[in-house]
């Protein structure tokens, strides 16, 4: 037990773990929720998973991605939770559960890569276009409200957004 505490006190190990964990903790939580569909259970299992990830961090291969490894740990934690709690109404064999888990991780990884690529493409736009895209898609205003705020014609704004969307689509396709 003292070895684990010694490792915990190493600032570089804490920093490394926290950099990986902080980046992916919401995705890990979502992965667990996708298997349990109950927020309270997900929070409990997420806590258990977080502790397991920390305890097993020395097993993590730094040449690989953290998220799939973390989901493997989460998968086992979910399985143990379901076994112990008897809350699983449907009982699938481990092979099927494993396949579902693998596909969920792959899907999430692809979605993350798509989002990263889209962010890169957005960052290539000019500042005004980036601001307009963020207002139109991340804000709480309608295009009509944005046009009024900017003092521009609604049609002009729609045309500009169409042009920006085409640029983004070309950028995404170029890969």
Coordinates of N, CA and C in Angstrom, one line a residue:
X1 N 0.8 -1.2 0.0 CA 0.0 0.0 0.0 C 0.9 1.3 0.0
X2 N 2.0 1.2 0.7 CA 2.8 2.4 0.7 C 3.4 2.7 -0.7
X3 N 3.6 1.7 -1.5 CA 4.1 2.0 -2.9 C 3.1 2.8 -3.7
X4 N 1.8 2.4 -3.5 CA 0.8 3.2 -4.2 C 0.7 4.6 -3.7
X5 N 0.9 4.8 -2.4 CA 0.9 6.2 -1.9 C 2.1 6.9 -2.4
X6 N 3.3 6.3 -2.4 CA 4.5 6.9 -2.9 C 4.3 7.4 -4.4
X7 N 3.7 6.5 -5.2 CA 3.4 6.9 -6.6 C 2.4 8.1 -6.7
X8 N 1.4 8.1 -5.8 CA 0.5 9.1 -5.8 C 1.1 10.5 -5.5
X9 N 2.1 10.4 -4.7 CA 2.7 11.7 -4.3 C 3.7 12.2 -5.3
X10 N 4.0 11.5 -6.4 CA 4.9 11.9 -7.4 C 4.2 12.9 -8.3
X11 N 4.6 14.2 -8.3 CA 3.8 15.2 -9.0 C 3.8 15.0 -10.5
X12 N 4.8 14.4 -11.1 CA 4.8 14.2 -12.6 C 3.8 13.1 -12.9
X13 N 3.7 12.1 -12.1 CA 2.7 11.1 -12.3 C 1.3 11.6 -12.2
X14 N 1.0 12.4 -11.2 CA -0.3 13.0 -11.0 C -0.6 13.9 -12.2
X15 N 0.4 14.7 -12.6 CA 0.1 15.6 -13.7 C -0.2 14.9 -15.0
X16 N 0.6 13.8 -15.3 CA 0.4 13.0 -16.5 C -1.0 12.4 -16.5
X17 N -1.4 11.7 -15.4 CA -2.7 11.1 -15.3 C -3.8 12.2 -15.4
X18 N -3.7 13.3 -14.7 CA -4.7 14.3 -14.8 C -4.8 14.9 -16.2
X19 N -3.7 15.0 -16.9 CA -3.8 15.5 -18.3 C -4.6 14.6 -19.2
X20 N -4.4 13.3 -19.1 CA -5.2 12.3 -19.8 C -6.6 12.3 -19.4
X21 N -6.8 12.2 -18.0 CA -8.2 12.0 -17.5 C -9.0 13.3 -17.7
X22 N -8.5 14.4 -17.5 CA -9.2 15.7 -17.7 C -9.7 15.8 -19.2
X23 N -8.9 15.4 -20.1 CA -9.3 15.5 -21.5 C -10.4 14.6 -21.8
X24 N -10.5 13.4 -21.2 CA -11.5 12.4 -21.6 C -12.5 12.1 -20.6
X25 N -12.5 12.7 -19.5 CA -13.5 12.3 -18.4 C -14.9 12.4 -18.8
X26 N -15.3 13.4 -19.6 CA -16.7 13.5 -20.0 C -17.1 12.4 -21.0
X27 N -16.1 12.0 -21.9 CA -16.4 10.9 -22.8 C -16.5 9.6 -22.0
X28 N -15.7 9.4 -21.0 CA -15.7 8.2 -20.2 C -17.1 8.1 -19.5
X29 N -17.5 9.2 -18.9 CA -18.8 9.3 -18.3 C -19.9 8.9 -19.3
X30 N -19.9 9.5 -20.5 CA -20.8 9.2 -21.5 C -20.8 7.7 -21.9
X31 N -19.6 7.1 -22.0 CA -19.5 5.7 -22.3 C -20.2 4.9 -21.2
X32 N -20.0 5.2 -20.0 CA -20.6 4.4 -18.9 C -22.1 4.6 -18.9
X33 N -22.5 5.9 -19.1 CA -24.0 6.1 -19.1 C -24.7 5.4 -20.3
X34 N -24.0 5.2 -21.4 CA -24.5 4.5 -22.5 C -24.8 3.0 -22.2
X35 N -24.1 2.5 -21.2 CA -24.3 1.1 -20.8 C -25.3 1.0 -19.7
X36 N -25.4 2.0 -18.8 CA -26.3 1.8 -17.7 C -27.6 2.6 -17.8
X37 N -27.6 3.7 -18.5 CA -28.9 4.5 -18.7 C -29.5 4.9 -17.4
X38 N -28.7 5.1 -16.4 CA -29.2 5.6 -15.1 C -28.2 6.5 -14.5
X39 N -28.5 7.8 -14.3 CA -27.5 8.8 -13.9 C -26.9 8.4 -12.6
X40 N -27.7 8.0 -11.6 CA -27.1 7.7 -10.3 C -26.1 6.6 -10.3
X41 N -26.5 5.5 -11.0 CA -25.6 4.3 -11.2 C -24.4 4.7 -12.0
X42 N -24.6 5.6 -13.0 CA -23.4 6.0 -13.8 C -22.5 6.8 -12.9
X43 N -23.0 7.7 -12.1 CA -22.1 8.4 -11.2 C -21.3 7.5 -10.3
X44 N -22.0 6.5 -9.7 CA -21.3 5.6 -8.8 C -20.2 4.8 -9.6
X45 N -20.5 4.3 -10.8 CA -19.6 3.5 -11.5 C -18.5 4.4 -12.1
X46 N -18.8 5.6 -12.4 CA -17.7 6.6 -12.9 C -16.7 6.8 -11.7
X47 N -17.2 7.0 -10.5 CA -16.3 7.1 -9.4 C -15.4 5.9 -9.2
X48 N -16.0 4.7 -9.3 CA -15.2 3.5 -9.2 C -14.2 3.4 -10.3
X49 N -14.6 3.7 -11.5 CA -13.8 3.7 -12.7 C -12.6 4.6 -12.5
X50 N -12.9 5.8 -12.1 CA -11.9 6.9 -11.9 C -10.8 6.4 -10.9
X51 N -11.2 5.8 -9.8 CA -10.2 5.2 -8.9 C -9.4 4.1 -9.5
X52 N -10.1 3.2 -10.3 CA -9.4 2.1 -10.9 C -8.4 2.6 -12.0
X53 N -8.8 3.6 -12.7 CA -7.9 4.2 -13.7 C -6.6 4.7 -13.0
X54 N -6.8 5.4 -11.9 CA -5.6 5.9 -11.2 C -4.8 4.8 -10.6
X55 N -5.4 3.8 -10.0 CA -4.7 2.6 -9.5 C -3.9 1.9 -10.6
X56 N -4.5 1.8 -11.7 CA -3.9 1.0 -12.8 C -3.2 1.8 -13.8
X57 N -2.9 3.1 -13.6 CA -2.3 3.9 -14.5 C -0.9 3.5 -15.0
X58 N -0.2 2.8 -14.1 CA 1.1 2.2 -14.5 C 1.0 1.2 -15.6
X59 N -0.2 0.6 -15.8 CA -0.4 -0.4 -16.8 C -0.7 0.2 -18.2
X60 N -1.0 1.5 -18.2 CA -1.4 2.2 -19.4 C -0.1 2.4 -20.3
X61 N -0.3 2.0 -21.5 CA 0.8 2.1 -22.5 C 0.7 3.5 -23.1
X62 N 1.7 4.3 -22.9 CA 1.7 5.7 -23.3 C 1.8 5.9 -24.8
X63 N 2.1 4.8 -25.5 CA 2.1 4.8 -27.0 C 0.7 4.6 -27.6
X64 N -0.3 4.4 -26.8 CA -1.6 4.2 -27.2 C -2.5 5.3 -26.7
X65 N -3.8 5.3 -27.2 CA -4.7 6.4 -26.7 C -5.3 6.0 -25.4
X66 N -5.5 7.0 -24.6 CA -6.0 6.9 -23.2 C -7.5 6.4 -23.2
X67 N -8.3 7.1 -24.1 CA -9.7 6.8 -24.0 C -10.1 5.3 -24.2
X68 N -9.6 4.6 -25.2 CA -10.0 3.2 -25.4 C -9.5 2.4 -24.2
X69 N -8.4 2.7 -23.6 CA -7.9 1.9 -22.5 C -8.8 2.2 -21.3
X70 N -9.2 3.5 -21.1 CA -10.1 3.8 -20.0 C -11.4 3.2 -20.1
X71 N -11.9 3.1 -21.4 CA -13.2 2.4 -21.6 C -13.1 0.9 -21.3
X72 N -12.0 0.3 -21.5 CA -11.8 -1.1 -21.1 C -11.9 -1.3 -19.6
X73 N -11.3 -0.4 -18.9 CA -11.4 -0.4 -17.4 C -12.9 -0.1 -17.0
X74 N -13.5 0.8 -17.7 CA -14.9 1.2 -17.4 C -15.8 0.0 -17.7
X75 N -15.6 -0.7 -18.8 CA -16.4 -1.8 -19.2 C -16.4 -2.9 -18.1
X76 N -15.2 -3.2 -17.6 CA -15.1 -4.2 -16.5 C -15.8 -3.7 -15.3
X77 N -15.7 -2.4 -15.0 CA -16.3 -1.9 -13.8 C -17.8 -1.9 -13.9
X78 N -18.4 -1.6 -15.1 CA -19.8 -1.7 -15.4 C -20.3 -3.2 -15.2
X79 N -19.5 -4.1 -15.8 CA -19.9 -5.5 -15.7 C -19.9 -6.0 -14.3
X80 N -18.9 -5.6 -13.5 CA -18.9 -6.0 -12.1 C -20.1 -5.3 -11.3
X81 N -20.4 -4.1 -11.6 CA -21.5 -3.4 -11.0 C -22.8 -4.1 -11.3
X82 N -23.0 -4.5 -12.6 CA -24.3 -5.2 -12.9 C -24.4 -6.5 -12.3
X83 N -23.3 -7.2 -12.2 CA -23.3 -8.5 -11.5 C -23.6 -8.4 -10.0
X84 N -23.0 -7.5 -9.4 CA -23.2 -7.3 -7.9 C -24.6 -6.7 -7.6
X85 N -25.0 -5.8 -8.4 CA -26.3 -5.2 -8.1 C -27.5 -5.9 -8.6
X86 N -27.3 -6.8 -9.5 CA -28.4 -7.6 -10.1 C -29.4 -6.7 -10.8
X87 N -28.9 -5.5 -11.3 CA -29.8 -4.6 -11.9 C -30.0 -4.8 -13.4
X88 N -29.3 -5.6 -14.0 CA -29.4 -5.8 -15.4 C -30.6 -6.7 -15.7
X89 N -31.5 -6.1 -16.4 CA -32.7 -6.8 -16.8 C -32.4 -7.8 -17.9
X90 N -31.5 -7.4 -18.8 CA -31.2 -8.2 -19.9 C -29.8 -8.8 -19.6
X91 N -29.6 -10.0 -19.8 CA -28.3 -10.7 -19.6 C -27.7 -11.1 -20.9
X92 N -26.7 -10.4 -21.3 CA -26.0 -10.7 -22.5 C -24.7 -11.5 -22.2
X93 N -24.2 -12.3 -23.1 CA -23.0 -13.0 -22.8 C -21.8 -12.0 -22.9
X94 N -20.7 -12.3 -22.3 CA -19.6 -11.4 -22.2 C -19.1 -11.0 -23.6
X95 N -19.1 -12.0 -24.6 CA -18.6 -11.7 -25.9 C -19.5 -10.6 -26.6
X96 N -20.8 -10.7 -26.4 CA -21.7 -9.6 -27.0 C -21.4 -8.3 -26.3
X97 N -21.4 -8.3 -25.0 CA -21.1 -7.0 -24.3 C -19.8 -6.4 -24.7
X98 N -18.8 -7.3 -24.9 CA -17.5 -6.8 -25.3 C -17.6 -6.2 -26.7
X99 N -18.3 -6.8 -27.6 CA -18.4 -6.3 -29.0 C -19.1 -4.9 -29.0
X100 N -20.2 -4.8 -28.2 CA -20.9 -3.6 -28.1 C -20.0 -2.5 -27.6
X101 N -19.2 -2.8 -26.6 CA -18.3 -1.9 -26.0 C -17.3 -1.4 -27.0
X102 N -16.7 -2.4 -27.8 CA -15.7 -2.0 -28.8 C -16.3 -1.0 -29.8
X103 N -17.5 -1.3 -30.2 CA -18.1 -0.5 -31.2 C -18.4 0.9 -30.7
X104 N -18.8 1.0 -29.4 CA -19.1 2.3 -28.8 C -17.8 3.1 -28.7
X105 N -16.7 2.5 -28.3 CA -15.4 3.2 -28.2 C -15.0 3.6 -29.6
X106 N -15.1 2.8 -30.6 CA -14.7 3.2 -32.0 C -15.6 4.3 -32.5
X107 N -16.9 4.2 -32.3 CA -17.8 5.3 -32.7 C -17.4 6.6 -32.0
X108 N -17.2 6.6 -30.7 CA -16.8 7.8 -30.0 C -15.5 8.4 -30.5
X109 N -14.5 7.5 -30.8 CA -13.2 7.9 -31.2 C -13.4 8.6 -32.6
X110 N -14.2 8.0 -33.5 CA -14.5 8.6 -34.8 C -15.1 10.0 -34.7
X111 N -16.1 10.1 -33.8 CA -16.8 11.3 -33.5 C -15.9 12.4 -33.0
X112 N -15.0 12.0 -32.1 CA -14.0 12.9 -31.5 C -13.1 13.4 -32.7
X113 N -12.6 12.5 -33.5 CA -11.7 12.9 -34.6 C -12.4 13.9 -35.6
X114 N -13.7 13.6 -35.8 CA -14.5 14.5 -36.7 C -14.6 15.9 -36.1
X115 N -14.9 15.9 -34.8 CA -15.0 17.2 -34.1 C -13.7 18.0 -34.1
X116 N -12.6 17.2 -33.9 CA -11.3 17.9 -33.9 C -11.0 18.4 -35.3
X117 N -11.3 17.7 -36.4 CA -11.1 18.1 -37.7 C -12.0 19.3 -38.0
X118 N -13.2 19.3 -37.6 CA -14.1 20.5 -37.8 C -13.5 21.7 -37.1
X119 N -13.0 21.6 -35.9 CA -12.4 22.7 -35.2 C -11.2 23.2 -36.0
X120 N -10.4 22.4 -36.5 CA -9.3 22.8 -37.3 C -9.8 23.6 -38.6
X121 N -10.8 23.1 -39.2 CA -11.3 23.8 -40.4 C -11.9 25.2 -40.0
X122 N -12.6 25.2 -38.9 CA -13.2 26.5 -38.4 C -12.1 27.5 -38.1
X123 N -11.0 27.0 -37.5 CA -9.9 27.9 -37.2 C -9.1 28.4 -38.4
X124 N -9.3 27.8 -39.6 CA -8.7 28.3 -40.8 C -9.5 29.4 -41.4
X125 N -10.8 29.6 -40.9 CA -11.6 30.7 -41.4 C -11.1 32.0 -40.9
X126 N -11.5 33.1 -41.6 CA -11.2 34.4 -41.1 C -11.9 34.6 -39.7
X127 N -11.4 35.6 -39.0 CA -12.0 35.9 -37.7 C -13.5 36.2 -37.7
X128 N -13.9 37.0 -38.7 CA -15.4 37.4 -38.8 C -16.2 36.2 -39.1
X129 N -15.7 35.3 -40.0 CA -16.5 34.1 -40.3 C -16.5 33.1 -39.1
X130 N -15.5 33.0 -38.4 CA -15.5 32.1 -37.2 C -16.5 32.7 -36.2
X131 N -16.5 34.0 -36.0 CA -17.4 34.6 -35.1 C -18.9 34.3 -35.5
X132 N -19.1 34.5 -36.8 CA -20.5 34.3 -37.3 C -20.9 32.8 -37.2
X133 N -20.0 31.9 -37.5 CA -20.4 30.5 -37.3 C -20.7 30.2 -35.9
X134 N -19.9 30.7 -35.0 CA -20.1 30.4 -33.5 C -21.4 31.0 -33.1
X135 N -21.7 32.2 -33.5 CA -23.0 32.8 -33.1 C -24.1 32.0 -33.7
X136 N -24.0 31.6 -34.9 CA -25.2 30.9 -35.5 C -25.4 29.5 -35.0
X137 N -24.3 28.8 -34.6 CA -24.4 27.4 -34.1 C -24.2 27.2 -32.7
X138 N -23.6 28.1 -32.0 CA -23.3 27.8 -30.6 C -24.0 28.8 -29.7
X139 N -24.5 29.9 -30.3 CA -25.2 30.9 -29.5 C -26.7 30.6 -29.3
X140 N -27.3 31.5 -28.7 CA -28.8 31.3 -28.4 C -29.6 32.2 -29.3
X141 N -29.0 32.9 -30.3 CA -29.7 33.8 -31.2 C -30.0 33.1 -32.5
X142 N -31.1 33.5 -33.1 CA -31.5 33.0 -34.4 C -30.7 33.9 -35.4
X143 N -30.7 33.4 -36.7 CA -30.0 34.2 -37.7 C -30.6 35.6 -37.9
X144 N -31.9 35.6 -37.8 CA -32.6 36.9 -37.9 C -32.1 37.9 -36.8
X145 N -32.0 37.4 -35.5 CA -31.5 38.2 -34.4 C -30.1 38.6 -34.6
X146 N -29.3 37.7 -35.1 CA -27.9 38.0 -35.4 C -27.8 39.1 -36.5
X147 N -28.6 39.0 -37.5 CA -28.6 40.0 -38.6 C -29.0 41.4 -38.0
X148 N -30.0 41.4 -37.2 CA -30.4 42.7 -36.6 C -29.3 43.3 -35.7
X149 N -28.6 42.4 -34.9 CA -27.5 42.9 -34.1 C -26.4 43.4 -34.9
X150 N -26.1 42.8 -36.1 CA -25.0 43.2 -36.9 C -25.4 44.3 -37.9
X151 N -26.7 44.6 -38.0 CA -27.2 45.6 -38.9 C -27.0 45.2 -40.4
X152 N -27.2 43.9 -40.6 CA -27.1 43.3 -42.0 C -28.4 42.7 -42.4
X153 N -28.6 42.6 -43.7 CA -29.8 42.0 -44.2 C -29.8 40.5 -43.9
X154 N -30.9 39.9 -43.5 CA -31.0 38.5 -43.2 C -30.6 37.6 -44.4
X155 N -31.0 38.0 -45.6 CA -30.6 37.2 -46.8 C -29.1 37.2 -47.0
X156 N -28.5 38.4 -46.7 CA -27.0 38.5 -46.8 C -26.3 37.5 -45.8
X157 N -26.9 37.5 -44.6 CA -26.3 36.6 -43.6 C -26.5 35.1 -44.0
X158 N -27.6 34.8 -44.5 CA -27.9 33.4 -44.9 C -26.9 33.0 -46.0
X159 N -26.7 33.9 -47.0 CA -25.8 33.7 -48.1 C -24.3 33.5 -47.6
X160 N -23.9 34.3 -46.6 CA -22.6 34.2 -46.0 C -22.4 32.9 -45.3
X161 N -23.5 32.5 -44.5 CA -23.4 31.2 -43.8 C -23.3 30.0 -44.8
X162 N -24.0 30.1 -45.9 CA -24.0 29.1 -46.9 C -22.5 29.0 -47.5
X163 N -21.9 30.1 -47.8 CA -20.6 30.1 -48.3 C -19.6 29.5 -47.3
X164 N -19.8 29.9 -46.0 CA -18.9 29.4 -45.0 C -19.1 27.8 -44.8
X165 N -20.3 27.4 -44.9 CA -20.6 25.9 -44.8 C -19.9 25.2 -45.9
X166 N -20.0 25.8 -47.1 CA -19.3 25.1 -48.3 C -17.8 25.1 -48.1
X167 N -17.2 26.1 -47.5 CA -15.8 26.1 -47.3 C -15.4 25.0 -46.2
X168 N -16.3 24.9 -45.2 CA -16.0 23.9 -44.2 C -16.2 22.5 -44.7
X169 N -17.2 22.3 -45.6 CA -17.4 21.0 -46.2 C -16.1 20.6 -47.1
X170 N -15.6 21.6 -47.8 CA -14.5 21.3 -48.7 C -13.3 21.0 -47.8
X171 N -13.1 21.7 -46.7 CA -12.0 21.5 -45.8 C -12.1 20.1 -45.2
X172 N -13.3 19.7 -44.8 CA -13.5 18.4 -44.2 C -13.2 17.3 -45.2
X173 N -13.7 17.5 -46.4 CA -13.5 16.4 -47.4 C -12.0 16.3 -47.8
X174 N -11.3 17.4 -47.7 CA -9.8 17.4 -48.1 C -9.0 16.6 -47.0
X175 N -9.6 16.5 -45.9 CA -9.1 15.6 -44.8 C -7.8 16.1 -44.3

